[in-house]
Amino acid sequence: MPFIHRQTPRRIQLGDFTTDRGIFRLIGFGACAGLFGVIAGWILLRMIGLINDLAYYGVWSTRMLAPGGAAPGGHPALWTILVPAGGAVAIGLMARYGSEKIRGHGIPEAIEAILLGGARLDLRVAILKPISSAISIGTGGPFGAEGPIIMTGGAAASLMAQCFTLTDAERKTLLVAGACAGMTAVFGTPVAALLLAVELLLFELKPRSIIPVATACITAAILRRLCMTPAPLFPYAGGVIVDPLHALGWLGLGLAAGLGSALLTVLVYAAEDGFETLPIHWMWWPVLGGLVVGIGGVFDPAALGVGYPDIARLLAGTLAGGAAIRLVLVKGVIWSVALGSGTSGGVLAPLLIIGGALGAVLAPVMPHAAPGFWAVLGMAAMMGGTMRAPLTSTLFAVELTGNHLILLPVLAASMASMAVTVLLMKRSILTEKIARRGHHLTREYSIDPLAVTRIRDIMATKVDTLAADLPVGAAIERFLSHAAAHRAFPVTAPDGLVLGLVSRADILDWIGDEVRRDLPLRAMIAGREVTTAAPDEMADTIAVRMLTRNAPRIPVVDAEGRLLGIVSRADLLRVHQRVMLAETRRERFFLQGLFSSRKNRIQNVPGMQNAEPQMIPILVNQNGAQNDVDTELR
């Protein structure tokens, strides 16, 4: 039996990315997810049209006639008030006795499945979500089809993934691929769908995930041209004037849309809170929301349904003035109440309509532009601010209209809108529901500092060791003395080879077992496995090794096994502390004596307002010196 079993760190070849050949299998699955997304979109849109034409006209057709039972501009009959409520009864029954996950617009549920559910969605959601959404929208619900299709496409891809042996991360990728393929199928916006994955769904940017999702979006875009309209859904050919005056108008409309985004979010969750106080079962809340929708449809039939004709009229400049104001008010109110009631439907199309109508309302006070221009900006800005996905909204507007000239003004308006919402609200309309369920997520993505930090940069190089021939009694005395600053010490041979670690737990066991005090330490640790690290390894790898090996401190050795240093949990935590200091500590390097002092430069560091300047090097020490901060952790 060998004297010692040493776990030798496996040498890995570092690179920009960690993708391996397994990505080819995911690319194939991504193409299948694209097919599922198109099928889901095609079926759902026709279901919506069929239910709409039956409910309002009694006609077996999928043409999706104007909801409300009247031609555009006409007045619907009073009996149509009950149509949305009738559809809500069916939705409430499906939610209570089928799956409660069909309630809402679907994106929060998709995010929750990605982050918390191992990217697993069940068959009932895949079947009931499109049916309930088709009933909701077809009976006049002021929703879009994209949210349900995102949920349905994601569920279909998730079911496919569950038929194969995949990791949670791979299933997440395929769920997102199906979701984005569904969005591509509805709107014909593959690039915007891919950006939606990056900004909202993936919570990472890796080739392993982004390439299969892109494959799904491209596949869906190609297949969509075969079975649906190949042209942009809402073509817009207006020109763009680029000058400082118009740029101020872009920003002004973006700020107005940001305020509108915040107001819509508040309205939705205020309605949800209001329904929570009602002394009836939640199954009946959508019925009350449906009544509000029906009443709103009497005031403005254009506010009912998905509203795609309204978007076309806004871009053509034919829906403006009082009609645009009425559409903003009625659509905003009935959509907020209906969504807060827990019915099924999407958020994207309503945001486009409300934002576009807002742009049309403000157009008279904006610099002169082509008809429909300010409506386009309002659509994108409202979407970007409410969903907090400005890149998605920018490319979405470009692809949706087929007009690349609007790229710059749409980007400016979307970014301005997002700036307002992130300052006014902690959560977006998509994440507030998740937060209310007791979960926290952050959408600020950054590189893990442990993944770019080598162990040699954070390890302690001045290491207190125990000699291999040291008697057990002497080791016990050292641990029990006040001079013992650490919880474990490496045991080394005369030539510097690491033979093992002796911890306080070992000392207590030896005392309890009354081990002979004259035995050398090498005899006590013979045969133990030693977990070690190499100086060139990355800190995130060692963090995982600490956890899996239950090793709170690991010796760092060279290729022959000689001790170079030691790394502890405190060293890993200090890496994150450096990131925190980089975010919070402000310094001036020029004109330093005129405007600031060193003491002033640390006032913004949390917990250091009263710290003296000489304390800073101790707290941010990077050379591994044994500070009081991490004595216990070592």
XYZ file of C-alpha atoms in Angstrom:
634
model
C 0.000 0.000 0.000
C 1.525 3.349 -0.954
C 2.301 5.848 1.754
C -0.054 8.484 0.423
C -2.763 8.893 -2.181
C -2.496 12.272 -3.773
C -5.258 13.657 -5.938
C -3.357 15.147 -8.872
C -5.141 18.101 -10.451
C -6.198 17.312 -14.001
C -4.567 19.714 -16.407
C -7.079 21.390 -18.688
C -6.493 23.531 -21.715
C -7.933 26.961 -21.039
C -9.636 28.993 -23.729
C -12.178 31.709 -24.362
C -15.067 29.228 -24.216
C -15.771 25.832 -22.683
C -17.851 24.371 -25.517
C -17.109 20.808 -26.642
C -18.291 18.557 -29.472
C -21.538 17.897 -27.626
C -22.803 21.132 -29.156
C -23.504 19.305 -32.426
C -26.178 17.240 -30.737
C -27.722 20.394 -29.293
C -27.703 22.022 -32.733
C -29.757 19.113 -34.060
C -32.175 19.424 -31.168
C -32.312 23.188 -31.795
C -33.470 22.598 -35.377
C -36.237 20.351 -34.044
C -37.191 23.053 -31.536
C -37.485 25.505 -34.441
C -39.939 23.151 -36.131
C -41.967 22.834 -32.937
C -42.108 26.619 -32.593
C -43.515 27.087 -36.092
C -46.084 24.351 -35.601
C -47.165 25.879 -32.290
C -47.429 29.349 -33.825
C -49.361 28.167 -36.862
C -51.856 26.195 -34.765
C -52.347 28.899 -32.140
C -52.995 31.726 -34.595
C -55.611 29.664 -36.375
C -57.220 28.605 -33.124
C -57.488 32.262 -32.134
C -59.087 33.127 -35.469
C -61.528 30.229 -35.255
C -62.672 31.031 -31.728
C -62.927 34.750 -32.505
C -65.078 34.223 -35.607
C -67.310 31.712 -33.830
C -67.742 33.816 -30.691
C -68.572 37.106 -32.405
C -69.927 36.123 -35.815
C -70.991 32.497 -35.600
C -68.816 31.732 -38.625
C -66.573 28.674 -38.934
C -63.483 30.502 -40.165
C -59.893 31.240 -39.157
C -59.675 34.672 -40.823
C -59.726 36.477 -37.442
C -62.389 39.055 -38.191
C -62.499 42.239 -36.119
C -63.481 41.271 -32.535
C -66.493 42.969 -31.008
C -68.991 41.909 -33.649
C -68.709 45.170 -35.589
C -66.624 46.569 -38.371
C -63.775 48.936 -37.433
C -65.310 52.189 -36.246
C -68.711 50.603 -35.632
C -70.456 50.015 -32.326
C -70.754 46.410 -31.121
C -73.939 45.033 -29.655
C -74.284 45.078 -25.872
C -74.424 41.292 -25.705
C -70.752 41.180 -26.709
C -69.872 42.402 -23.205
C -70.444 38.831 -21.994
C -68.220 37.152 -24.604
C -64.864 37.727 -22.831
C -66.412 36.659 -19.519
C -67.679 33.457 -21.120
C -64.208 32.631 -22.356
C -62.799 33.395 -18.904
C -65.077 30.759 -17.346
C -63.460 28.089 -19.498
C -59.971 29.402 -18.662
C -60.693 29.389 -14.921
C -61.861 25.772 -15.076
C -58.794 24.738 -17.084
C -56.471 26.484 -14.616
C -58.086 24.952 -11.544
C -58.525 21.398 -12.762
C -55.780 21.260 -15.377
C -52.685 23.289 -14.529
C -52.412 26.578 -12.675
C -49.306 27.371 -14.730
C -51.469 28.380 -17.699
C -52.435 31.588 -15.856
C -50.671 34.796 -16.849
C -48.668 35.628 -19.932
C -46.239 32.713 -19.763
C -42.833 34.397 -19.725
C -42.440 34.443 -15.902
C -43.368 30.768 -15.849
C -40.752 30.060 -18.519
C -38.119 31.983 -16.539
C -39.067 30.125 -13.357
C -38.766 26.771 -15.104
C -35.354 27.771 -16.466
C -33.939 28.965 -13.150
C -35.685 26.757 -10.603
C -37.366 23.833 -12.315
C -34.482 22.207 -14.147
C -36.031 23.444 -17.441
C -38.758 20.820 -17.138
C -42.326 21.659 -18.194
C -45.082 19.069 -18.151
C -47.361 17.850 -20.916
C -50.461 19.522 -19.485
C -48.883 22.960 -19.844
C -47.880 22.242 -23.433
C -51.477 21.304 -24.287
C -53.546 23.627 -22.103
C -51.545 26.839 -22.504
C -52.240 27.347 -26.234
C -55.875 26.298 -25.833
C -56.515 28.655 -22.931
C -54.713 31.504 -24.703
C -56.675 30.929 -27.900
C -59.913 31.072 -25.910
C -58.808 34.208 -24.051
C -57.675 36.132 -27.141
C -60.380 34.745 -29.422
C -63.131 35.924 -27.074
C -61.759 39.452 -27.111
C -58.971 39.377 -24.559
C -56.589 42.326 -25.198
C -53.526 40.107 -25.369
C -50.884 38.994 -27.811
C -50.134 35.483 -28.941
C -46.371 35.687 -28.436
C -46.292 34.972 -24.687
C -48.402 31.802 -24.946
C -46.425 30.655 -27.977
C -43.163 31.285 -26.107
C -44.507 29.120 -23.294
C -45.889 26.494 -25.691
C -42.794 26.318 -27.874
C -40.626 26.102 -24.774
C -42.810 23.362 -23.304
C -42.664 21.329 -26.522
C -38.877 21.601 -26.663
C -38.653 20.790 -22.955
C -40.706 17.626 -23.462
C -38.400 16.622 -26.322
C -35.342 17.252 -24.142
C -36.764 15.134 -21.334
C -36.809 12.149 -23.692
C -33.002 12.187 -23.842
C -30.195 12.053 -21.299
C -29.260 15.721 -20.961
C -28.047 18.070 -18.251
C -30.214 20.792 -16.747
C -28.177 23.364 -18.662
C -28.787 21.561 -21.960
C -32.511 21.256 -21.263
C -32.593 24.957 -20.466
C -30.982 25.717 -23.803
C -33.581 23.691 -25.673
C -36.478 25.195 -23.724
C -35.262 28.664 -24.680
C -34.721 27.511 -28.260
C -38.346 26.402 -28.524
C -39.582 29.604 -26.914
C -37.619 31.855 -29.275
C -38.658 29.770 -32.262
C -42.276 30.408 -31.285
C -41.659 34.158 -31.183
C -39.980 33.957 -34.599
C -42.953 32.056 -35.985
C -45.438 34.738 -34.891
C -43.526 37.885 -35.806
C -40.825 36.780 -38.237
C -38.090 38.339 -36.087
C -35.309 35.741 -35.625
C -32.617 38.219 -34.562
C -34.875 39.893 -32.005
C -35.891 36.468 -30.687
C -32.223 35.557 -30.269
C -31.601 38.800 -28.389
C -34.631 38.081 -26.210
C -32.919 34.846 -25.212
C -29.750 36.727 -24.282
C -31.452 39.585 -22.425
C -34.195 37.679 -20.673
C -34.186 33.884 -20.821
C -30.740 32.288 -20.991
C -29.036 34.152 -18.126
C -25.726 33.436 -19.844
C -23.916 34.012 -23.126
C -22.133 30.831 -24.133
C -21.670 29.163 -27.526
C -23.183 26.014 -26.029
C -26.476 27.855 -25.558
C -26.537 30.680 -28.082
C -25.729 28.536 -31.156
C -28.583 26.018 -30.657
C -30.997 28.877 -29.929
C -29.851 30.664 -33.092
C -30.343 27.412 -34.999
C -33.923 27.210 -33.744
C -34.639 30.836 -34.701
C -33.137 30.427 -38.181
C -35.046 27.194 -38.735
C -38.295 28.822 -37.624
C -37.695 31.841 -39.865
C -37.149 29.602 -42.905
C -40.161 27.375 -42.225
C -42.336 30.402 -41.484
C -41.871 31.612 -45.030
C -43.339 28.336 -46.295
C -46.527 28.266 -44.227
C -47.061 31.884 -43.131
C -46.479 35.347 -44.565
C -42.886 35.803 -45.818
C -42.972 39.614 -45.711
C -42.445 41.774 -42.592
C -45.559 41.620 -40.446
C -45.967 45.412 -40.291
C -44.033 46.970 -43.181
C -43.032 50.587 -42.722
C -41.243 52.548 -45.457
C -40.966 55.961 -43.788
C -37.680 57.825 -43.814
C -35.703 59.115 -40.849
C -34.327 62.585 -40.181
C -31.137 62.540 -38.103
C -30.302 65.850 -36.421
C -30.013 67.161 -32.841
C -33.619 68.350 -32.708
C -35.039 65.003 -33.745
C -32.588 63.238 -31.408
C -34.093 65.189 -28.503
C -37.493 64.032 -29.704
C -36.324 60.404 -29.702
C -35.133 60.724 -26.122
C -38.260 62.598 -25.059
C -40.544 59.919 -26.434
C -38.385 57.268 -24.789
C -38.694 58.990 -21.424
C -42.486 59.254 -21.854
C -42.665 55.564 -22.787
C -40.567 54.721 -19.712
C -43.058 56.484 -17.478
C -45.862 54.668 -19.279
C -44.060 51.351 -18.788
C -43.787 51.958 -15.059
C -47.459 52.941 -14.883
C -48.575 49.820 -16.747
C -46.551 47.587 -14.438
C -48.041 49.272 -11.381
C -51.558 48.891 -12.816
C -51.124 45.182 -13.549
C -49.952 44.302 -10.066
C -52.390 46.690 -8.400
C -55.147 44.786 -10.202
C -53.622 41.497 -9.068
C -53.510 42.732 -5.462
C -57.107 43.862 -5.770
C -58.249 40.442 -6.922
C -56.351 38.860 -4.021
C -58.673 40.671 -1.595
C -61.872 39.310 -3.145
C -63.747 36.673 -1.081
C -64.060 34.291 -4.039
C -61.886 31.535 -5.447
C -59.197 32.651 -7.891
C -60.843 30.507 -10.564
C -63.537 33.200 -10.895
C -61.184 36.186 -11.098
C -60.760 35.917 -14.899
C -64.544 36.143 -15.250
C -64.550 39.533 -13.549
C -61.605 40.586 -15.677
C -63.538 39.429 -18.741
C -66.461 41.656 -17.822
C -64.106 44.642 -17.655
C -62.741 43.675 -21.079
C -66.249 43.427 -22.522
C -67.223 46.847 -21.183
C -64.026 48.330 -22.547
C -64.823 46.831 -25.934
C -68.062 48.816 -26.026
C -66.110 52.049 -25.610
C -63.433 51.054 -28.154
C -63.711 47.775 -30.092
C -60.175 48.323 -31.375
C -58.884 47.548 -27.876
C -60.093 43.939 -28.111
C -58.059 41.001 -29.389
C -54.450 40.955 -30.570
C -54.879 44.284 -32.336
C -52.626 43.646 -35.333
C -54.848 45.822 -37.602
C -54.432 48.651 -35.075
C -50.640 48.393 -35.328
C -50.859 48.623 -39.110
C -53.080 51.720 -38.835
C -50.697 53.349 -36.357
C -47.727 52.823 -38.677
C -49.716 54.174 -41.606
C -50.551 57.288 -39.606
C -54.320 56.762 -39.968
C -54.943 56.143 -36.269
C -54.224 59.349 -34.389
C -55.800 62.124 -32.356
C -58.800 61.228 -30.210
C -58.898 57.654 -31.493
C -55.277 57.108 -30.369
C -55.975 58.622 -26.947
C -59.019 56.408 -26.494
C -57.036 53.347 -27.553
C -54.244 54.102 -25.050
C -56.665 54.526 -22.158
C -59.036 51.650 -22.900
C -56.355 49.148 -23.946
C -54.171 50.011 -20.960
C -56.994 49.623 -18.437
C -58.619 46.444 -19.726
C -55.253 44.784 -20.376
C -53.985 45.569 -16.869
C -57.167 44.350 -15.198
C -57.483 41.219 -17.319
C -53.818 40.253 -16.873
C -54.048 40.943 -13.141
C -57.064 38.624 -12.927
C -54.886 35.660 -13.891
C -56.265 34.882 -17.315
C -54.058 33.591 -20.136
C -52.468 35.894 -22.700
C -49.307 37.656 -23.820
C -47.839 41.084 -23.153
C -45.855 41.929 -26.247
C -48.594 42.875 -28.728
C -50.471 45.017 -26.154
C -47.254 46.862 -25.365
C -46.726 47.521 -29.052
C -50.248 48.891 -29.430
C -50.164 51.038 -26.297
C -46.689 52.343 -27.117
C -47.590 52.991 -30.732
C -50.751 54.850 -29.715
C -48.712 56.894 -27.227
C -46.336 57.849 -30.037
C -49.271 58.820 -32.237
C -50.720 60.975 -29.422
C -47.402 62.792 -28.891
C -46.584 63.136 -32.605
C -48.123 66.645 -32.945
C -45.698 68.053 -30.338
C -42.678 66.233 -31.776
C -40.454 67.421 -34.649
C -41.944 66.775 -38.056
C -41.374 63.233 -39.308
C -42.861 60.725 -41.723
C -46.375 59.461 -40.847
C -46.168 56.648 -38.329
C -42.554 57.366 -37.340
C -43.318 58.375 -33.762
C -45.669 55.404 -33.438
C -42.800 53.072 -34.382
C -40.585 54.646 -31.725
C -43.360 54.441 -29.150
C -43.882 50.747 -29.854
C -40.218 49.868 -29.416
C -39.693 52.151 -26.408
C -42.711 50.792 -24.546
C -41.561 47.238 -25.179
C -37.944 47.973 -24.235
C -38.847 49.788 -21.033
C -41.510 47.394 -19.784
C -39.578 44.220 -20.559
C -36.206 45.895 -19.874
C -34.857 44.418 -23.073
C -33.805 47.424 -25.199
C -31.677 45.486 -27.665
C -34.513 43.071 -28.288
C -37.006 45.893 -28.795
C -34.640 47.717 -31.150
C -34.053 44.802 -33.499
C -37.676 43.747 -33.092
C -38.866 47.066 -34.498
C -36.380 46.842 -37.386
C -37.354 43.289 -38.339
C -41.044 43.846 -37.768
C -41.124 46.826 -40.159
C -38.368 45.769 -42.552
C -36.879 49.259 -42.221
C -33.260 49.431 -41.057
C -33.256 53.238 -41.221
C -35.113 53.423 -37.899
C -32.326 51.590 -36.055
C -30.665 54.652 -34.490
C -33.803 56.470 -33.252
C -35.381 53.248 -31.993
C -32.199 52.400 -30.066
C -32.141 55.854 -28.464
C -35.814 55.715 -27.473
C -35.561 52.151 -26.099
C -32.494 52.937 -24.008
C -34.103 56.105 -22.623
C -37.215 54.146 -21.703
C -35.199 51.446 -19.953
C -33.232 54.094 -18.031
C -36.499 55.400 -16.590
C -37.881 52.017 -15.561
C -34.703 50.718 -13.922
C -34.553 53.874 -11.800
C -38.233 53.881 -10.882
C -38.825 50.162 -10.287
C -36.838 47.342 -8.735
C -38.595 44.700 -10.834
C -40.031 44.522 -14.315
C -43.459 43.275 -15.281
C -41.826 39.918 -16.106
C -39.868 39.423 -12.873
C -42.223 40.930 -10.291
C -44.378 37.800 -10.349
C -41.336 35.629 -9.693
C -40.273 37.888 -6.821
C -43.757 37.637 -5.318
C -43.326 33.878 -5.211
C -40.330 34.330 -2.948
C -37.535 34.035 -5.522
C -34.847 36.539 -6.386
C -33.108 36.872 -9.706
C -30.781 39.430 -11.159
C -30.511 40.346 -14.800
C -27.101 41.967 -14.514
C -24.779 39.531 -16.211
C -21.031 39.570 -15.661
C -18.100 37.201 -15.798
C -17.499 35.231 -12.629
C -14.248 36.695 -11.259
C -13.249 33.257 -10.014
C -13.293 32.009 -13.616
C -10.539 34.449 -14.642
C -8.379 34.316 -11.492
C -5.496 31.890 -11.142
C -4.716 30.289 -7.834
C -1.162 31.655 -7.850
C -2.615 35.179 -7.709
C -4.626 34.615 -4.522
C -2.856 31.874 -2.566
C -0.996 32.541 0.662
C 2.711 32.005 0.030
C 3.857 32.278 3.650
C 2.498 29.016 5.014
C 2.951 27.665 8.531
C 3.627 23.927 8.256
C 4.129 20.917 10.499
C 7.141 18.669 9.987
C 6.379 15.072 9.085
C 8.555 13.794 11.974
C 6.910 16.085 14.548
C 5.502 13.982 17.449
C 1.723 13.967 17.941
C 2.177 15.479 21.403
C 4.026 18.486 20.013
C 1.333 18.967 17.380
C -1.375 18.896 20.049
C 0.454 21.498 22.099
C 0.825 23.722 19.084
C -2.906 23.602 18.290
C -3.848 24.237 21.905
C -1.514 27.194 22.268
C -2.668 30.757 21.727
C -0.201 31.056 18.868
C -2.221 28.664 16.705
C -3.738 31.062 14.194
C -5.232 28.525 11.788
C -7.573 25.582 11.824
C -5.299 23.306 9.768
C -1.624 23.013 8.831
C 0.036 21.176 5.929
C 2.372 18.376 6.906
C 5.557 18.433 4.823
C 8.581 16.192 4.363
C 12.092 17.649 4.619
C 12.216 18.059 0.834
C 8.972 20.122 0.843
C 6.612 17.386 -0.373
C 3.102 17.741 1.007
C 2.072 14.601 2.867
C -1.284 15.762 4.143
C -3.171 18.170 6.399
C -3.722 18.085 10.127
C -6.765 19.959 11.398
C -8.241 20.817 14.769
C -10.710 17.974 14.283
C -7.777 15.549 13.994
C -6.282 16.906 17.200
C -9.543 16.480 19.088
C -9.898 12.904 17.788
C -6.356 12.043 18.843
C -6.938 13.457 22.303
C -10.200 11.538 22.656
C -8.641 8.292 21.421
C -5.600 8.792 23.666
C -3.215 8.333 20.774
C 0.417 7.836 21.746
C 2.050 11.233 21.953
C 5.407 10.033 20.621
C 4.129 8.860 17.228
C 5.277 11.016 14.267
C 2.661 12.824 12.229
C 3.670 10.917 9.085
C 2.416 7.737 10.707
C -0.920 9.310 11.677
C -1.722 10.569 8.195
C -0.350 7.652 6.196
C -2.749 6.552 3.459
C -4.847 9.691 3.499
C -5.933 11.273 0.268
C -4.608 14.771 -0.170
C -6.577 17.271 -2.214
C -4.174 19.698 -3.844
C -4.242 22.502 -6.384
C -1.841 23.646 -9.052
C -0.825 27.312 -9.201
C -2.102 27.708 -12.786
C -5.572 26.365 -12.056
C -8.524 28.742 -12.003
C -10.215 29.738 -8.782
C -13.678 28.538 -9.835
C -12.288 25.025 -10.378
C -10.788 25.021 -6.898
C -14.023 26.325 -5.390
C -15.849 23.293 -6.794
C -13.063 21.013 -5.545
C -13.344 22.475 -2.064
C -17.040 21.718 -2.036
C -16.952 18.215 -3.503
C -13.950 17.153 -1.389
C -15.133 18.931 1.758
C -11.764 20.678 1.911
C -12.017 24.243 3.268
C -8.310 24.795 2.554
C -6.141 23.198 -0.134
C -2.332 23.127 -0.431
C -0.946 24.465 -3.687
C 1.867 22.300 -5.021
C 4.204 22.169 -7.998
C 4.426 19.284 -10.465
C 6.521 17.233 -8.008
C 4.150 17.834 -5.106
C 6.238 20.388 -3.220
C 4.393 23.042 -1.282
C 4.080 26.450 -2.927
C 1.262 27.955 -0.877
C -2.220 27.378 0.437
C -5.633 28.601 -0.669
C -8.671 28.905 1.583
C -12.272 29.965 1.395
C -11.230 33.432 2.502
C -8.973 33.773 -0.541
C -11.872 32.940 -2.834
C -14.169 35.386 -1.058
C -11.538 38.079 -1.361
C -11.746 37.823 -5.151
C -15.400 38.880 -4.979
C -14.456 41.586 -2.509
C -12.122 43.096 -5.096
C -15.016 43.212 -7.568
C -17.175 44.939 -4.968
C -14.476 47.527 -4.342
C -14.085 48.106 -8.082
C -17.822 48.874 -8.235
C -18.009 51.106 -5.160
C -14.646 52.812 -4.520
C -14.202 56.049 -6.421
C -10.729 57.479 -6.994
C -9.252 60.489 -8.736
C -5.879 60.207 -10.448
C -5.503 63.693 -11.919
C -5.899 66.999 -10.058
C -6.009 64.805 -6.991
C -4.820 67.380 -4.476
C -7.333 70.013 -5.606
C -10.553 68.086 -5.311
C -10.220 65.028 -3.093
C -8.199 63.251 -0.455
C -7.567 59.582 0.133
C -10.012 59.568 3.000
C -12.757 60.929 0.774
C -12.087 58.327 -1.860
C -13.263 55.476 0.391
C -16.485 57.026 1.622
C -18.574 55.123 -0.894
C -17.268 51.698 0.112
C -19.946 49.851 2.141
C -18.885 49.408 5.744
C -15.790 51.613 5.373
C -17.205 55.076 5.978
C -15.330 55.276 9.286
C -12.280 53.348 8.176
C -8.833 54.870 8.269
C -6.875 54.937 5.001
C -4.270 52.514 6.295
C -6.965 49.844 6.754
C -7.634 49.524 3.033
C -4.494 47.559 2.056
C -5.287 45.006 4.764
C -8.822 44.411 3.553
C -7.913 44.125 -0.108
C -4.603 42.307 0.317
C -4.082 40.075 -2.717
C -0.802 38.358 -1.909
C -2.254 35.848 0.534
C -0.887 37.332 3.746
C -2.574 35.944 6.848
C -4.823 38.789 7.955
C -7.152 38.963 10.907
C -10.061 39.076 8.450
C -9.682 35.431 7.450
C -7.896 33.851 10.420
C -10.848 31.664 11.329
C -11.589 30.664 7.742
C -8.070 29.348 7.309
